[in-house]
PDB file of C-alpha atoms in Angstrom:
ATOM      1  CA  MET A  76     146.468 176.082  59.497  1.00 53.00           C
ATOM      2  CA  LYS A  77     144.651 175.661  56.430  1.00 64.00           C
ATOM      3  CA  LYS A  78     146.293 174.015  53.547  1.00 70.00           C
ATOM      4  CA  GLN A  79     147.219 176.859  50.574  1.00 72.00           C
ATOM      5  CA  SER A  80     146.128 176.076  46.962  1.00 82.00           C
ATOM      6  CA  ARG A  81     148.738 176.014  44.556  1.00 87.00           C
ATOM      7  CA  SER A  82     147.540 178.714  42.626  1.00 90.00           C
ATOM      8  CA  PHE A  83     147.689 181.140  45.683  1.00 88.00           C
ATOM      9  CA  GLU A  84     151.405 180.050  46.361  1.00 90.00           C
ATOM     10  CA  ILE A  85     152.217 180.814  42.683  1.00 92.00           C
ATOM     11  CA  ALA A  86     150.287 184.466  42.812  1.00 92.00           C
ATOM     12  CA  LEU A  87     152.132 185.344  46.371  1.00 91.00           C
ATOM     13  CA  SER A  88     155.608 184.156  44.722  1.00 95.00           C
ATOM     14  CA  ALA A  89     154.935 186.181  41.561  1.00 96.00           C
ATOM     15  CA  ILE A  90     154.374 189.362  43.601  1.00 96.00           C
ATOM     16  CA  ALA A  91     157.536 188.568  45.645  1.00 96.00           C
ATOM     17  CA  CYS A  92     159.494 187.865  42.567  1.00 97.00           C
ATOM     18  CA  ALA A  93     158.490 190.901  40.929  1.00 97.00           C
ATOM     19  CA  VAL A  94     159.285 193.123  43.912  1.00 97.00           C
ATOM     20  CA  ALA A  95     162.603 191.512  44.388  1.00 97.00           C
ATOM     21  CA  ALA A  96     163.479 191.531  40.696  1.00 96.00           C
ATOM     22  CA  LEU A  97     162.511 195.431  40.340  1.00 96.00           C
ATOM     23  CA  ALA A  98     164.543 195.983  43.609  1.00 95.00           C
ATOM     24  CA  LEU A  99     167.701 194.109  42.390  1.00 94.00           C
ATOM     25  CA  THR A 100     167.259 195.813  39.086  1.00 92.00           C
ATOM     26  CA  LEU A 101     167.133 199.435  40.435  1.00 92.00           C
ATOM     27  CA  GLY A 102     169.892 198.607  43.010  1.00 90.00           C
ATOM     28  CA  SER A 103     172.283 197.282  39.880  1.00 87.00           C
ATOM     29  CA  TYR A 104     171.717 200.520  37.912  1.00 88.00           C
ATOM     30  CA  VAL A 105     171.982 202.956  40.807  1.00 87.00           C
ATOM     31  CA  ARG A 106     175.037 201.973  42.761  1.00 79.00           C
ATOM     32  CA  PHE A 107     174.366 203.592  46.110  1.00 83.00           C
ATOM     33  CA  LEU A 108     170.931 201.855  46.120  1.00 88.00           C
ATOM     34  CA  LEU A 109     172.489 198.236  45.915  1.00 87.00           C
ATOM     35  CA  ALA A 110     172.438 197.702  49.593  1.00 88.00           C
ATOM     36  CA  ALA A 111     168.673 198.930  50.082  1.00 93.00           C
ATOM     37  CA  GLY A 112     167.892 196.600  46.585  1.00 93.00           C
ATOM     38  CA  TYR A 113     169.245 193.748  48.466  1.00 93.00           C
ATOM     39  CA  LEU A 114     167.322 194.274  51.741  1.00 94.00           C
ATOM     40  CA  ILE A 115     163.857 195.205  49.687  1.00 96.00           C
ATOM     41  CA  ALA A 116     164.472 191.972  47.885  1.00 96.00           C
ATOM     42  CA  VAL A 117     165.181 189.739  50.711  1.00 96.00           C
ATOM     43  CA  PHE A 118     161.959 191.140  52.511  1.00 95.00           C
ATOM     44  CA  ALA A 119     160.098 190.615  49.507  1.00 95.00           C
ATOM     45  CA  LEU A 120     161.172 187.040  49.508  1.00 95.00           C
ATOM     46  CA  MET A 121     160.184 186.611  53.207  1.00 95.00           C
ATOM     47  CA  VAL A 122     156.501 186.733  52.013  1.00 93.00           C
ATOM     48  CA  PRO A 123     156.005 183.310  50.726  1.00 94.00           C
ATOM     49  CA  LEU A 124     157.800 181.944  53.880  1.00 94.00           C
ATOM     50  CA  ALA A 125     155.439 183.775  56.059  1.00 92.00           C
ATOM     51  CA  LYS A 126     152.922 181.364  54.649  1.00 91.00           C
ATOM     52  CA  GLN A 127     155.189 178.412  55.113  1.00 91.00           C
ATOM     53  CA  GLN A 128     155.697 178.153  51.205  1.00 93.00           C
ATOM     54  CA  VAL A 129     159.183 176.818  50.624  1.00 95.00           C
ATOM     55  CA  PHE A 130     158.380 176.109  47.039  1.00 95.00           C
ATOM     56  CA  GLY A 131     156.929 179.578  46.457  1.00 94.00           C
ATOM     57  CA  TYR A 132     160.174 180.832  48.002  1.00 96.00           C
ATOM     58  CA  CYS A 133     162.380 178.803  45.528  1.00 96.00           C
ATOM     59  CA  LEU A 134     159.900 180.005  42.568  1.00 95.00           C
ATOM     60  CA  ALA A 135     160.266 183.655  43.593  1.00 97.00           C
ATOM     61  CA  PHE A 136     164.074 183.518  44.328  1.00 97.00           C
ATOM     62  CA  ALA A 137     165.006 181.709  41.089  1.00 96.00           C
ATOM     63  CA  GLY A 138     162.690 184.367  39.267  1.00 96.00           C
ATOM     64  CA  ALA A 139     164.109 187.378  40.873  1.00 96.00           C
ATOM     65  CA  VAL A 140     167.329 186.296  39.914  1.00 94.00           C
ATOM     66  CA  ILE A 141     166.676 185.438  36.156  1.00 93.00           C
ATOM     67  CA  LEU A 142     164.721 188.583  35.735  1.00 94.00           C
ATOM     68  CA  ALA A 143     167.478 190.632  37.464  1.00 92.00           C
ATOM     69  CA  PHE A 144     170.122 189.009  35.277  1.00 91.00           C
ATOM     70  CA  LEU A 145     167.931 189.691  32.156  1.00 91.00           C
ATOM     71  CA  PHE A 146     167.325 193.328  33.181  1.00 91.00           C
ATOM     72  CA  THR A 147     170.722 194.144  34.052  1.00 89.00           C
ATOM     73  CA  GLY A 148     172.714 192.279  31.328  1.00 82.00           C
ATOM     74  CA  PHE A 149     174.706 189.181  32.346  1.00 70.00           C
ATOM     75  CA  VAL A 150     178.001 190.758  33.119  1.00 67.00           C
ATOM     76  CA  LEU A 151     176.497 193.848  35.058  1.00 68.00           C
ATOM     77  CA  GLY A 152     173.900 191.090  36.651  1.00 70.00           C
ATOM     78  CA  ILE A 153     176.737 188.830  37.864  1.00 75.00           C
ATOM     79  CA  MET A 154     179.104 191.679  39.093  1.00 76.00           C
ATOM     80  CA  GLN A 155     176.161 193.391  40.965  1.00 82.00           C
ATOM     81  CA  ILE A 156     173.759 190.505  41.992  1.00 87.00           C
ATOM     82  CA  LEU A 157     176.404 187.746  42.888  1.00 86.00           C
ATOM     83  CA  PRO A 158     176.050 188.546  46.717  1.00 87.00           C
ATOM     84  CA  PHE A 159     172.470 188.262  46.830  1.00 92.00           C
ATOM     85  CA  VAL A 160     172.740 184.837  44.801  1.00 92.00           C
ATOM     86  CA  VAL A 161     175.610 183.510  47.029  1.00 93.00           C
ATOM     87  CA  PHE A 162     174.287 184.631  50.334  1.00 94.00           C
ATOM     88  CA  PHE A 163     171.430 187.313  51.246  1.00 94.00           C
ATOM     89  CA  GLY A 164     168.668 185.655  48.882  1.00 94.00           C
ATOM     90  CA  LEU A 165     169.178 182.148  50.670  1.00 95.00           C
ATOM     91  CA  HIS A 166     169.790 183.529  54.060  1.00 95.00           C
ATOM     92  CA  PRO A 167     165.895 183.952  54.844  1.00 95.00           C
ATOM     93  CA  LEU A 168     165.597 179.886  53.578  1.00 95.00           C
ATOM     94  CA  ALA A 169     168.273 179.044  56.088  1.00 95.00           C
ATOM     95  CA  ASN A 170     166.631 181.089  58.959  1.00 95.00           C
ATOM     96  CA  TYR A 171     163.204 179.378  58.168  1.00 95.00           C
ATOM     97  CA  PHE A 172     164.753 176.153  58.463  1.00 95.00           C
ATOM     98  CA  GLN A 173     166.781 176.658  61.465  1.00 94.00           C
ATOM     99  CA  LYS A 174     163.562 178.244  63.094  1.00 93.00           C
ATOM    100  CA  LYS A 175     161.276 175.328  62.054  1.00 93.00           C
ATOM    101  CA  TYR A 176     163.736 172.437  62.840  1.00 94.00           C
ATOM    102  CA  VAL A 177     166.318 173.235  65.303  1.00 92.00           C
ATOM    103  CA  LYS A 178     165.021 173.106  68.849  1.00 89.00           C
ATOM    104  CA  LYS A 179     168.322 172.519  70.893  1.00 88.00           C
ATOM    105  CA  LYS A 180     169.966 175.870  72.126  1.00 85.00           C
ATOM    106  CA  LEU A 181     173.631 174.339  71.329  1.00 88.00           C
ATOM    107  CA  LEU A 182     172.478 173.521  67.873  1.00 93.00           C
ATOM    108  CA  HIS A 183     171.717 177.300  67.340  1.00 91.00           C
ATOM    109  CA  GLY A 184     175.000 178.467  68.237  1.00 91.00           C
ATOM    110  CA  GLY A 185     176.639 175.807  65.828  1.00 93.00           C
ATOM    111  CA  ILE A 186     174.393 176.863  63.256  1.00 95.00           C
ATOM    112  CA  PHE A 187     175.100 180.440  64.162  1.00 94.00           C
ATOM    113  CA  LEU A 188     178.769 179.633  63.248  1.00 94.00           C
ATOM    114  CA  VAL A 189     178.215 177.917  60.182  1.00 95.00           C
ATOM    115  CA  LYS A 190     176.208 181.099  58.760  1.00 96.00           C
ATOM    116  CA  ALA A 191     178.629 183.514  59.816  1.00 95.00           C
ATOM    117  CA  ALA A 192     181.331 181.427  58.024  1.00 95.00           C
ATOM    118  CA  TRP A 193     178.977 181.401  54.922  1.00 95.00           C
ATOM    119  CA  PHE A 194     178.579 185.278  55.472  1.00 95.00           C
ATOM    120  CA  ASP A 195     182.280 185.873  55.666  1.00 92.00           C
ATOM    121  CA  LEU A 196     183.013 183.855  52.638  1.00 92.00           C
ATOM    122  CA  SER A 197     180.412 185.458  50.384  1.00 91.00           C
ATOM    123  CA  LEU A 198     181.950 188.774  51.678  1.00 86.00           C
ATOM    124  CA  TRP A 199     185.198 187.613  50.337  1.00 86.00           C
ATOM    125  CA  LEU A 200     183.656 186.696  47.201  1.00 85.00           C
ATOM    126  CA  ALA A 201     181.991 189.898  46.727  1.00 80.00           C
ATOM    127  CA  TRP A 202     185.346 191.888  47.528  1.00 77.00           C
ATOM    128  CA  VAL A 203     187.290 189.881  44.775  1.00 78.00           C
ATOM    129  CA  VAL A 204     184.648 190.058  42.375  1.00 75.00           C
ATOM    130  CA  LEU A 205     183.577 193.845  42.908  1.00 71.00           C
ATOM    131  CA  GLU A 206     186.527 195.296  44.185  1.00 71.00           C
ATOM    132  CA  GLU A 207     187.814 196.424  40.366  1.00 67.00           C
ATOM    133  CA  PHE A 208     184.291 197.016  39.297  1.00 66.00           C
ATOM    134  CA  LEU A 209     183.416 199.471  41.862  1.00 64.00           C
ATOM    135  CA  GLY A 210     186.681 201.164  41.617  1.00 65.00           C
ATOM    136  CA  LEU A 211     187.863 200.480  45.145  1.00 66.00           C
ATOM    137  CA  THR A 212     191.367 200.219  44.171  1.00 64.00           C
ATOM    138  CA  GLU A 213     191.382 203.936  43.663  1.00 67.00           C
ATOM    139  CA  LEU A 214     190.316 204.995  47.241  1.00 63.00           C
ATOM    140  CA  THR A 215     193.155 206.090  49.776  1.00 64.00           C
ATOM    141  CA  TRP A 216     192.089 203.363  52.304  1.00 70.00           C
ATOM    142  CA  TYR A 217     192.393 200.353  49.812  1.00 69.00           C
ATOM    143  CA  PRO A 218     196.185 199.635  50.643  1.00 74.00           C
ATOM    144  CA  PHE A 219     195.038 199.079  54.391  1.00 78.00           C
ATOM    145  CA  VAL A 220     192.209 197.323  53.674  1.00 74.00           C
ATOM    146  CA  SER A 221     193.696 194.750  51.126  1.00 74.00           C
ATOM    147  CA  GLU A 222     196.707 194.326  53.641  1.00 81.00           C
ATOM    148  CA  HIS A 223     194.524 193.260  56.526  1.00 80.00           C
ATOM    149  CA  LEU A 224     191.358 191.939  54.526  1.00 81.00           C
ATOM    150  CA  PHE A 225     190.931 188.590  56.249  1.00 83.00           C
ATOM    151  CA  LEU A 226     191.003 190.072  59.771  1.00 87.00           C
ATOM    152  CA  ILE A 227     188.677 192.815  58.419  1.00 84.00           C
ATOM    153  CA  LEU A 228     186.480 190.282  56.858  1.00 85.00           C
ATOM    154  CA  PHE A 229     186.147 187.242  59.480  1.00 87.00           C
ATOM    155  CA  VAL A 230     186.031 189.601  62.504  1.00 91.00           C
ATOM    156  CA  GLY A 231     184.145 192.668  61.216  1.00 89.00           C
ATOM    157  CA  GLY A 232     181.852 190.441  59.265  1.00 89.00           C
ATOM    158  CA  THR A 233     181.092 188.211  62.060  1.00 93.00           C
ATOM    159  CA  VAL A 234     180.075 190.771  64.316  1.00 94.00           C
ATOM    160  CA  VAL A 235     177.961 192.470  61.601  1.00 94.00           C
ATOM    161  CA  PHE A 236     176.666 189.236  60.699  1.00 95.00           C
ATOM    162  CA  ALA A 237     175.432 188.794  64.162  1.00 95.00           C
ATOM    163  CA  LEU A 238     173.531 191.686  64.118  1.00 96.00           C
ATOM    164  CA  TYR A 239     172.031 191.152  60.707  1.00 95.00           C
ATOM    165  CA  ASP A 240     170.955 187.659  61.452  1.00 95.00           C
ATOM    166  CA  TYR A 241     169.251 188.864  64.628  1.00 95.00           C
ATOM    167  CA  MET A 242     167.525 191.650  62.723  1.00 95.00           C
ATOM    168  CA  ILE A 243     166.601 189.329  59.751  1.00 94.00           C
ATOM    169  CA  PHE A 244     164.964 187.276  62.450  1.00 94.00           C
ATOM    170  CA  LEU A 245     162.961 190.077  63.638  1.00 94.00           C
ATOM    171  CA  CYS A 246     161.851 191.014  60.143  1.00 93.00           C
ATOM    172  CA  GLN A 247     160.584 187.530  59.495  1.00 93.00           C
ATOM    173  CA  ASN A 248     158.491 187.433  62.596  1.00 93.00           C
ATOM    174  CA  ALA A 249     157.062 190.873  61.503  1.00 92.00           C
ATOM    175  CA  ALA A 250     156.278 189.700  58.065  1.00 90.00           C
ATOM    176  CA  ASN A 251     154.809 186.542  59.439  1.00 91.00           C
ATOM    177  CA  GLY A 252     152.447 188.762  61.662  1.00 89.00           C
ATOM    178  CA  ALA A 253     151.726 191.067  58.780  1.00 87.00           C
ATOM    179  CA  ILE A 254     150.846 187.931  56.141  1.00 86.00           C
ATOM    180  CA  ARG A 255     149.100 186.016  58.712  1.00 83.00           C
ATOM    181  CA  ARG A 256     146.215 188.576  58.285  1.00 79.00           C
ATOM    182  CA  ILE A 257     145.622 186.999  54.570  1.00 73.00           C
ATOM    183  CA  ARG A 258     142.973 184.800  55.072  1.00 64.00           C
ATOM    184  CA  ARG A 259     143.816 182.263  52.173  1.00 55.00           C
TER     185      ARG A 259
END
């Protein structure tokens, strides 16, 4: 593969950063779009990785987080964007390194367990931070969930993560195929 110029990497990262920051900002202001904002931001951040530009990914991630904090305000931004900062924004990079450097099947299983624990802990952190902010304490099912929180998070979260991780690998492959057409 031809070596990419630094200006092309920065331009591609800037586009990914803009889309990710816009998606995170919109998701922060419209609560029911928060999950969609996370996914769109994750897909946007996959673009530099499709061209194997890890530095560009890091620039896009940092820029998107900083811009989203600036557009939403620090308190609202921390509350809404924390799960993205802790897990969702970094997960494509972890998958990229896993796919590039890990060749043994047994290691893939171990890495999956580590990423699943990371996902479960980030869900727990999101629950602790967002339960009051989103008004979850007023819902009728809140006592049941708060009583069985760790069982729900670690069993249900791991099952959901297995599907999410598989789908993100597929989405990265699709992004790689689409971005491969860019000649630069």
